[in-house]
Amino acid sequence: MTRATGASTSLLITDVRLYGEGDPVDVRVVDGDIAEIGTGLAGADETVDGGGGVLLPGFVDLHTHLREPGREDTETIETGSAAAALGGYTAVFAMANTDPVADTAVLTDHVWRRGQAVGLVDVHPVGAVTVGLQGTQLAELGAMADGDAHVKMFSDDGKCVHDPLLMRRALEYARGLGVLIAQHAEEPRLTVGAIAHEGPNAARLGLAGWPRSAEESIVARDAILARDAGGRVHICHASTAGTVELLRWAKAQGIAITAEVTPHHLLLDDSRLATYDAVNKVNPPLREDSDCVALRAALAEGVIDCVATDHAPHAEQEKCCEFAAARPGMLGLQTALSVIAATMVADGALDWRGVARVMSERPAAIVGLPDQGRPIAVGEPANLTVVDPDATWTVDASALASRSANTPFDSMTLPARVVATVLRGRVTAIDGEVRAR
Ligand code: DOR
Ligand code: ZN
Ligand code: ZN
């Protein structure tokens, strides 16, 4: 990468514990890279007081919906980038189910360039696997991979690539291109009309059920297809204990399969549906407590590789309506770290080094981002997040940077807060405010 000539810029992050370990240190960043780590450092263009907090590599979200183009009334690349920076993210992957669908290099390159112009977070477009997400004809994966955006991940998310022959071909192409296919695992024949997890709660409430088998049958099938095609498959938003067992089996066979879990599937279960409040409607649906427990254990163990938000903004009229008519999805970018702190750190299932693994290092490695999820060390790119592990805050849906407000965490008091986010040495968010370029 070429650098503008002229005066260098420096940033000092003081009084932080790297990965929450050891004594506090200061970190000097010069021209976007970590230049020095020590104590008593002084003299920089700008100083961020870490306040004794935890320094982590910037978070990477493999699964975000930004709604631009098409539904800019609910989120834009700019508002979603602000939510990401405030949530501690330095890179996000924007799903292809926009309007029009991101199934050509023209679209994916546009998303990439718009994200770079906003400059708060690297917005990597996800390309569609099939034209128009229609599930019938493969999109031009190669053209998208070769474009300015260098698309690294393809997904029809929102829909499942359910035709097994098409999925096989996609995995074969992906192997040749060195890219990843991310699957929204939902056998559509098993979820016709389904709006809630199939179980006692949905039965009592009269909500049509979405069985675990709809997810697990696709996870099993795709693991086997990936085995024979030699391609890499990534399972979006794993939601059931059975999926965990299938992942464990597939990984033990040496199959190139990875998986993510959302913060909401770790914390919330289908008892939330009792109010019929559609803020709790999401796809895949909130499952049972036993699933949450299995998902948390799998994330701690590494059977599930990483956390991804599935940040899915929706307009008020799409959520404040009868349950069956409401759109599925919930916001996630600004609450992810706190929900992980509540579900994983508070009980010791993960320490802060573990949080760095599941929110930064593994997602960056899965998709192959060379400059993200790197060690906090001299010479490394300064993509960093400062966290106050002792803070608590009460989520106010209306105060989030997102253009939508559909968070199930509204009014919850959660632990840990992002103090500052740094992208290539530039502060993008600090003390709850974004810093436009
Ligand atoms: O809940 C969801 N919302 N699941 C998806 O797969 C799609 C997403 C959306 O785009 O709103
Ligand atoms: Zn999905
Ligand atoms: Zn999604």
Coordinates of C-alpha atoms and ligand atoms in Angstrom, one line a residue:
M1 CA 0.0 0.0 0.0
T2 CA 1.3 3.5 -0.8
R3 CA 1.3 6.1 1.8
A4 CA 0.8 9.8 1.3
T5 CA 4.0 11.7 1.7
G6 CA 4.3 14.4 4.3
A7 CA 4.2 14.5 8.0
S8 CA 3.6 11.3 9.8
T9 CA 0.7 11.0 12.3
S10 CA 1.0 9.4 15.7
L11 CA -1.5 8.2 18.2
L12 CA -0.8 7.1 21.8
I13 CA -3.1 4.7 23.6
T14 CA -2.2 4.9 27.3
D15 CA -2.8 2.7 30.3
V16 CA -4.2 -0.5 28.6
R17 CA -3.8 -4.2 29.4
L18 CA -3.1 -6.2 26.2
Y19 CA -5.8 -8.9 26.0
G20 CA -6.6 -8.0 29.7
E21 CA -3.4 -9.6 30.8
G22 CA -0.4 -8.3 32.7
D23 CA 0.4 -4.7 33.8
P24 CA -0.9 -1.7 32.0
V25 CA 1.2 -0.4 29.1
D26 CA 1.1 2.4 26.6
V27 CA 0.9 1.7 22.8
R28 CA 2.3 4.1 20.3
V29 CA 0.9 4.0 16.7
V30 CA 2.7 5.8 13.9
D31 CA 1.3 6.0 10.4
G32 CA -1.2 3.2 11.0
D33 CA 1.1 0.7 12.5
I34 CA 2.0 -0.2 16.1
A35 CA 5.5 1.4 16.6
E36 CA 6.2 0.9 20.3
I37 CA 4.8 -0.8 23.4
G38 CA 6.1 0.3 26.8
T39 CA 5.5 2.4 29.9
G40 CA 5.7 6.1 30.4
L41 CA 5.4 6.8 26.6
A42 CA 4.6 10.5 25.8
G43 CA 4.3 12.9 22.9
A44 CA 1.9 12.1 20.1
D45 CA -0.5 14.0 17.9
E46 CA -3.4 12.4 19.8
T47 CA -3.7 10.5 23.0
V48 CA -6.5 8.0 24.0
D49 CA -6.7 7.4 27.7
G50 CA -7.3 3.7 28.1
G51 CA -8.2 4.1 31.8
G52 CA -6.7 0.7 32.7
G53 CA -9.0 -1.1 30.3
V54 CA -8.5 -4.0 27.9
L55 CA -6.8 -3.6 24.5
L56 CA -8.1 -6.1 21.9
P57 CA -7.6 -6.4 18.1
G58 CA -10.5 -4.7 16.3
F59 CA -13.5 -6.8 15.9
V60 CA -14.4 -8.5 12.6
D61 CA -18.1 -9.2 11.8
L62 CA -18.6 -11.8 9.1
H63 CA -22.4 -11.2 9.0
T64 CA -24.0 -7.7 8.8
H65 CA -27.0 -6.4 6.8
L66 CA -26.5 -2.7 5.9
R67 CA -29.6 -2.3 3.6
E68 CA -27.9 -0.1 1.0
P69 CA -28.8 -0.1 -1.8
G70 CA -32.6 -0.3 -1.5
R71 CA -33.7 0.2 2.1
E72 CA -31.8 3.2 3.1
D73 CA -34.7 4.1 5.3
T74 CA -33.6 1.3 7.7
E75 CA -29.8 1.4 7.4
T76 CA -27.1 2.9 5.2
I77 CA -23.5 2.0 4.8
E78 CA -22.8 5.2 6.7
T79 CA -25.2 4.6 9.7
G80 CA -24.2 0.9 9.8
S81 CA -20.5 1.8 9.7
A82 CA -21.1 4.2 12.7
A83 CA -22.9 1.4 14.6
A84 CA -19.9 -0.9 13.8
A85 CA -17.3 1.5 14.9
L86 CA -19.1 2.2 18.2
G87 CA -19.4 -1.6 18.7
G88 CA -15.6 -2.0 18.4
Y89 CA -15.5 -3.3 14.8
T90 CA -12.8 -2.5 12.3
A91 CA -14.2 -4.7 9.5
V92 CA -17.7 -5.9 8.6
F93 CA -19.1 -8.1 5.9
A94 CA -22.2 -6.7 4.3
M95 CA -24.7 -9.4 3.2
A96 CA -25.9 -9.5 -0.4
N97 CA -29.7 -9.4 0.2
T98 CA -30.0 -5.8 -0.8
D99 CA -32.3 -4.4 -3.5
P100 CA -30.8 -4.8 -6.1
V101 CA -29.0 -7.9 -4.9
A102 CA -25.2 -7.7 -4.7
D103 CA -24.8 -10.4 -7.4
T104 CA -22.5 -8.4 -9.8
A105 CA -19.1 -6.8 -9.5
V106 CA -20.6 -3.4 -10.2
L107 CA -22.7 -3.7 -7.0
T108 CA -20.0 -5.3 -4.8
D109 CA -17.4 -2.7 -5.9
H110 CA -19.9 0.1 -5.2
V111 CA -20.5 -1.2 -1.6
W112 CA -16.7 -1.4 -1.0
R113 CA -16.0 2.1 -2.3
R114 CA -18.9 3.6 -0.4
G115 CA -17.6 2.0 2.8
Q116 CA -14.1 3.3 2.1
A117 CA -15.5 6.8 1.5
V118 CA -17.3 6.7 4.9
G119 CA -14.0 5.5 6.4
L120 CA -15.3 4.2 9.8
V121 CA -14.9 0.5 9.2
D122 CA -13.8 -1.6 6.2
V123 CA -17.1 -2.7 4.6
H124 CA -16.4 -5.9 2.7
P125 CA -19.3 -6.8 0.4
V126 CA -20.5 -10.4 0.4
G127 CA -21.5 -11.5 -3.1
A128 CA -24.6 -13.5 -3.8
V129 CA -24.1 -17.2 -4.7
T130 CA -27.0 -17.2 -7.1
V131 CA -28.4 -14.5 -9.4
G132 CA -31.0 -12.4 -7.5
L133 CA -30.8 -14.9 -4.6
Q134 CA -33.2 -17.0 -6.7
G135 CA -31.4 -20.2 -6.1
T136 CA -31.4 -21.3 -9.7
Q137 CA -28.3 -19.9 -11.5
L138 CA -24.8 -19.3 -10.1
A139 CA -23.8 -15.6 -10.0
E140 CA -20.5 -14.6 -11.5
L141 CA -18.4 -15.3 -8.4
G142 CA -15.1 -14.9 -10.3
A143 CA -15.9 -11.4 -11.6
M144 CA -16.8 -10.3 -8.0
A145 CA -13.7 -11.9 -6.6
D146 CA -11.6 -10.1 -9.2
G147 CA -13.2 -6.7 -8.7
D148 CA -11.9 -3.8 -6.6
A149 CA -13.7 -5.3 -3.6
H150 CA -11.9 -8.6 -3.9
V151 CA -15.0 -10.4 -2.7
K152 CA -13.9 -13.2 -0.4
M153 CA -17.2 -14.5 0.8
F154 CA -20.4 -15.5 -1.0
S155 CA -23.8 -16.1 0.5
D156 CA -27.5 -16.1 -0.4
D157 CA -28.1 -15.3 3.3
G158 CA -31.8 -14.6 4.0
K159 CA -32.3 -17.7 1.9
C160 CA -30.6 -21.1 1.8
V161 CA -28.8 -22.4 -1.3
H162 CA -31.1 -25.4 -1.1
D163 CA -30.5 -27.1 -4.4
P164 CA -27.7 -29.6 -3.6
L165 CA -26.3 -29.6 -7.2
L166 CA -26.0 -25.8 -7.1
M167 CA -24.4 -25.9 -3.7
R168 CA -22.0 -28.5 -5.0
R169 CA -21.1 -26.3 -8.0
A170 CA -20.7 -23.2 -5.8
L171 CA -18.3 -25.1 -3.5
E172 CA -16.3 -26.3 -6.5
Y173 CA -16.0 -22.8 -7.9
A174 CA -15.2 -21.4 -4.4
R175 CA -12.4 -23.9 -4.1
G176 CA -10.9 -22.7 -7.4
L177 CA -11.2 -19.1 -6.5
G178 CA -10.0 -19.5 -2.9
V179 CA -13.2 -18.0 -1.5
L180 CA -15.8 -19.0 1.1
I181 CA -19.4 -20.0 0.7
A182 CA -21.5 -19.0 3.8
Q183 CA -24.7 -20.9 4.1
H184 CA -28.0 -19.8 5.7
A185 CA -28.9 -23.4 6.7
E186 CA -32.6 -23.7 6.3
E187 CA -34.3 -26.5 4.4
P188 CA -37.2 -24.4 3.0
R189 CA -39.6 -27.4 2.6
L190 CA -39.4 -27.8 6.4
T191 CA -40.0 -24.1 7.2
V192 CA -43.0 -23.2 5.0
G193 CA -45.0 -20.6 7.1
A194 CA -42.7 -21.1 10.1
I195 CA -42.2 -18.1 12.4
A196 CA -40.9 -19.5 15.7
H197 CA -38.8 -22.4 17.0
E198 CA -40.9 -25.6 16.9
G199 CA -41.4 -26.6 20.5
P200 CA -43.7 -26.3 23.5
N201 CA -43.6 -22.5 23.5
A202 CA -44.6 -22.0 19.9
A203 CA -47.3 -24.7 20.3
R204 CA -48.8 -22.9 23.3
L205 CA -48.7 -19.5 21.6
G206 CA -50.1 -20.8 18.3
L207 CA -47.0 -19.9 16.2
A208 CA -46.1 -22.2 13.3
G209 CA -42.9 -24.0 14.1
W210 CA -39.4 -23.9 12.5
P211 CA -37.9 -27.3 13.5
R212 CA -34.2 -27.8 14.4
S213 CA -34.0 -30.4 11.6
A214 CA -34.5 -27.7 9.0
E215 CA -31.1 -26.3 10.0
E216 CA -29.3 -29.5 10.9
S217 CA -30.2 -31.4 7.7
I218 CA -28.5 -28.7 5.6
V219 CA -25.5 -28.5 7.9
A220 CA -25.0 -32.3 7.5
R221 CA -25.6 -32.2 3.8
D222 CA -23.2 -29.2 3.2
A223 CA -20.5 -30.8 5.4
I224 CA -20.6 -33.8 3.1
L225 CA -20.7 -31.7 -0.1
A226 CA -17.7 -29.6 1.2
R227 CA -15.8 -32.8 1.9
D228 CA -16.2 -34.1 -1.7
A229 CA -15.9 -30.7 -3.4
G230 CA -12.9 -29.7 -1.4
G231 CA -14.4 -26.3 -0.9
R232 CA -14.8 -24.4 2.3
V233 CA -18.3 -23.9 3.8
H234 CA -19.1 -21.5 6.6
I235 CA -22.3 -22.1 8.6
C236 CA -24.1 -18.8 9.4
H237 CA -25.9 -18.3 12.7
A238 CA -25.7 -21.8 14.2
S239 CA -28.7 -22.1 16.5
T240 CA -29.1 -25.7 17.7
A241 CA -27.4 -28.2 19.9
G242 CA -27.6 -30.7 17.0
T243 CA -25.7 -28.3 14.7
V244 CA -22.9 -28.3 17.3
E245 CA -22.7 -32.1 17.2
L246 CA -22.6 -32.1 13.4
L247 CA -19.9 -29.5 13.4
R248 CA -17.9 -31.5 15.9
W249 CA -18.3 -34.6 13.7
A250 CA -17.4 -32.8 10.5
K251 CA -14.3 -31.1 12.0
A252 CA -13.2 -34.5 13.3
Q253 CA -13.3 -35.8 9.7
G254 CA -11.0 -32.9 8.6
I255 CA -13.8 -31.2 6.6
A256 CA -13.2 -27.5 5.9
I257 CA -16.2 -26.3 7.7
T258 CA -16.5 -23.3 10.1
A259 CA -19.4 -21.7 11.9
E260 CA -20.5 -18.6 13.6
V261 CA -23.0 -17.9 16.4
T262 CA -24.9 -14.7 17.1
P263 CA -25.0 -12.9 20.4
H264 CA -28.8 -13.3 20.5
H265 CA -28.7 -17.0 20.1
L266 CA -26.2 -17.2 23.0
L267 CA -28.3 -15.1 25.4
L268 CA -32.0 -15.3 24.4
D269 CA -34.4 -18.3 24.2
D270 CA -37.9 -18.8 23.0
S271 CA -39.5 -17.9 26.3
R272 CA -39.1 -14.4 25.0
L273 CA -42.0 -15.0 22.6
A274 CA -44.7 -15.0 25.3
T275 CA -45.3 -11.3 24.7
Y276 CA -45.7 -11.7 20.9
D277 CA -43.4 -8.8 20.5
A278 CA -41.9 -9.2 17.0
V279 CA -38.6 -7.7 18.2
N280 CA -37.9 -11.3 19.1
K281 CA -38.6 -12.6 15.7
V282 CA -35.4 -13.7 13.9
N283 CA -34.3 -16.3 11.5
P284 CA -33.2 -18.9 12.6
P285 CA -35.5 -18.4 15.5
L286 CA -34.6 -18.1 19.2
R287 CA -34.3 -21.7 20.4
E288 CA -34.5 -23.4 23.8
D289 CA -32.3 -22.8 26.8
S290 CA -30.6 -26.1 26.3
D291 CA -29.5 -24.9 22.8
C292 CA -28.1 -21.7 24.3
V293 CA -26.1 -23.7 26.7
A294 CA -24.7 -26.0 24.0
L295 CA -23.9 -23.0 21.8
R296 CA -22.0 -21.2 24.5
A297 CA -20.0 -24.4 25.3
A298 CA -19.2 -24.9 21.6
L299 CA -18.0 -21.3 21.2
A300 CA -15.7 -21.6 24.3
E301 CA -14.4 -25.0 23.0
G302 CA -13.8 -23.8 19.4
V303 CA -16.3 -26.1 17.8
I304 CA -18.1 -22.9 16.8
D305 CA -15.3 -20.7 15.5
C306 CA -16.6 -17.1 16.0
V307 CA -19.3 -14.6 16.9
A308 CA -21.1 -12.8 14.1
T309 CA -23.9 -10.3 14.7
D310 CA -26.4 -10.9 11.9
H311 CA -27.2 -7.2 12.5
A312 CA -30.5 -6.9 10.7
P313 CA -32.2 -3.5 10.8
H314 CA -35.9 -3.2 10.1
A315 CA -38.3 -0.3 10.0
E316 CA -40.7 0.2 12.9
Q317 CA -43.7 -0.7 10.7
E318 CA -42.0 -4.0 9.8
K319 CA -41.7 -4.9 13.5
C320 CA -44.6 -3.2 15.3
C321 CA -47.2 -5.4 13.7
E322 CA -48.6 -8.9 14.2
F323 CA -46.0 -11.5 14.8
A324 CA -46.7 -13.5 11.5
A325 CA -46.4 -10.4 9.4
A326 CA -43.2 -9.0 11.0
R327 CA -39.8 -9.2 9.3
P328 CA -37.2 -11.4 11.0
G329 CA -34.0 -9.9 12.3
M330 CA -32.4 -7.8 15.1
L331 CA -29.7 -5.2 15.5
G332 CA -26.4 -6.5 16.9
L333 CA -23.4 -4.3 16.1
Q334 CA -23.5 -2.0 19.1
T335 CA -24.4 -4.7 21.7
A336 CA -22.3 -7.7 20.6
L337 CA -19.3 -7.1 22.9
S338 CA -21.6 -6.6 25.9
V339 CA -23.7 -9.7 25.2
I340 CA -20.5 -11.7 24.8
A341 CA -19.2 -10.3 28.1
A342 CA -22.5 -11.2 29.8
T343 CA -22.8 -14.7 28.3
M344 CA -19.1 -15.8 28.1
V345 CA -16.8 -13.6 30.1
A346 CA -18.8 -13.2 33.2
D347 CA -18.8 -16.9 34.1
G348 CA -15.2 -17.5 32.9
A349 CA -16.2 -19.5 29.8
L350 CA -14.0 -17.0 27.8
D351 CA -11.3 -14.7 29.0
W352 CA -10.4 -11.5 27.1
R353 CA -7.9 -13.4 25.0
G354 CA -10.7 -15.7 24.1
V355 CA -12.9 -12.8 23.1
A356 CA -10.1 -11.6 20.8
R357 CA -10.1 -15.1 19.3
V358 CA -13.9 -15.3 18.6
M359 CA -14.6 -11.7 17.7
S360 CA -11.4 -10.8 15.7
E361 CA -8.8 -13.4 15.0
R362 CA -10.9 -16.4 13.9
P363 CA -13.3 -14.4 11.7
A364 CA -10.3 -12.6 10.1
A365 CA -8.6 -15.9 9.4
I366 CA -11.8 -17.7 8.2
V367 CA -12.3 -15.1 5.4
G368 CA -8.6 -14.4 4.9
L369 CA -8.2 -10.7 5.8
P370 CA -4.4 -10.1 6.1
D371 CA -4.6 -6.9 8.2
Q372 CA -7.3 -7.7 10.7
G373 CA -7.2 -10.0 13.8
R374 CA -3.5 -9.6 14.0
P375 CA -1.4 -9.8 17.2
I376 CA -1.0 -6.6 19.2
A377 CA 2.7 -6.3 18.5
V378 CA 5.2 -3.8 17.1
G379 CA 5.0 -3.7 13.3
E380 CA 1.4 -4.9 13.1
P381 CA -1.4 -2.8 11.7
A382 CA -3.2 -0.7 14.4
N383 CA -6.7 -2.1 14.1
L384 CA -7.6 -2.0 17.8
T385 CA -10.5 -1.8 20.3
V386 CA -10.2 -0.4 23.8
V387 CA -12.8 -2.0 26.2
D388 CA -13.8 -1.0 29.7
P389 CA -14.5 -4.4 31.3
D390 CA -15.9 -2.9 34.5
A391 CA -18.4 -0.6 32.9
T392 CA -22.1 -1.3 32.8
W393 CA -24.6 0.4 30.6
T394 CA -28.3 0.3 29.8
V395 CA -29.2 -0.2 26.2
D396 CA -31.4 2.6 24.8
A397 CA -32.7 1.4 21.4
S398 CA -33.5 5.0 20.3
A399 CA -29.9 6.2 21.1
L400 CA -28.2 3.7 18.8
A401 CA -26.4 4.9 15.7
S402 CA -28.3 2.5 13.6
R403 CA -31.1 4.0 11.6
S404 CA -33.4 1.3 13.0
A405 CA -34.2 0.5 16.6
N406 CA -35.1 -3.2 16.6
T407 CA -33.0 -4.5 19.4
P408 CA -34.2 -7.2 21.8
F409 CA -31.7 -5.8 24.3
D410 CA -33.5 -2.5 24.8
S411 CA -33.5 -1.5 28.4
M412 CA -31.2 -4.3 29.5
T413 CA -28.2 -3.4 31.6
L414 CA -25.2 -5.1 30.2
P415 CA -21.5 -5.4 31.2
A416 CA -18.4 -4.0 29.4
R417 CA -18.3 -1.1 27.0
V418 CA -16.2 -0.1 23.9
V419 CA -14.2 3.0 24.9
A420 CA -12.5 3.6 21.6
T421 CA -12.0 1.9 18.2
V422 CA -8.9 2.5 16.0
L423 CA -8.8 1.7 12.2
R424 CA -5.3 1.8 10.7
G425 CA -4.2 4.2 13.4
R426 CA -7.2 6.5 13.1
V427 CA -9.7 6.9 16.0
T428 CA -13.1 6.0 14.5
A429 CA -15.1 6.0 17.7
I430 CA -14.4 7.3 21.2
D431 CA -16.6 7.6 24.3
G432 CA -19.7 6.8 22.4
E433 CA -19.2 9.2 19.6
V434 CA -18.0 8.4 16.0
R435 CA -15.3 10.4 14.4
A436 CA -16.0 11.1 10.8
R437 CA -12.9 11.6 8.6
Ligands
DOR1 O1 -33.4 -12.8 10.8 C1 -32.8 -12.6 9.7 N1 -32.8 -11.5 9.1 N2 -32.3 -13.7 9.1 C2 -31.8 -13.7 7.9 O2 -31.4 -14.6 7.4 C3 -32.0 -12.4 7.1 C4 -32.1 -11.3 7.9 C5 -32.5 -10.0 7.2 O3 -32.0 -9.7 6.1 O4 -33.3 -9.3 7.8
ZN2 ZN -29.4 -15.9 7.6
ZN3 ZN -28.3 -12.6 8.0

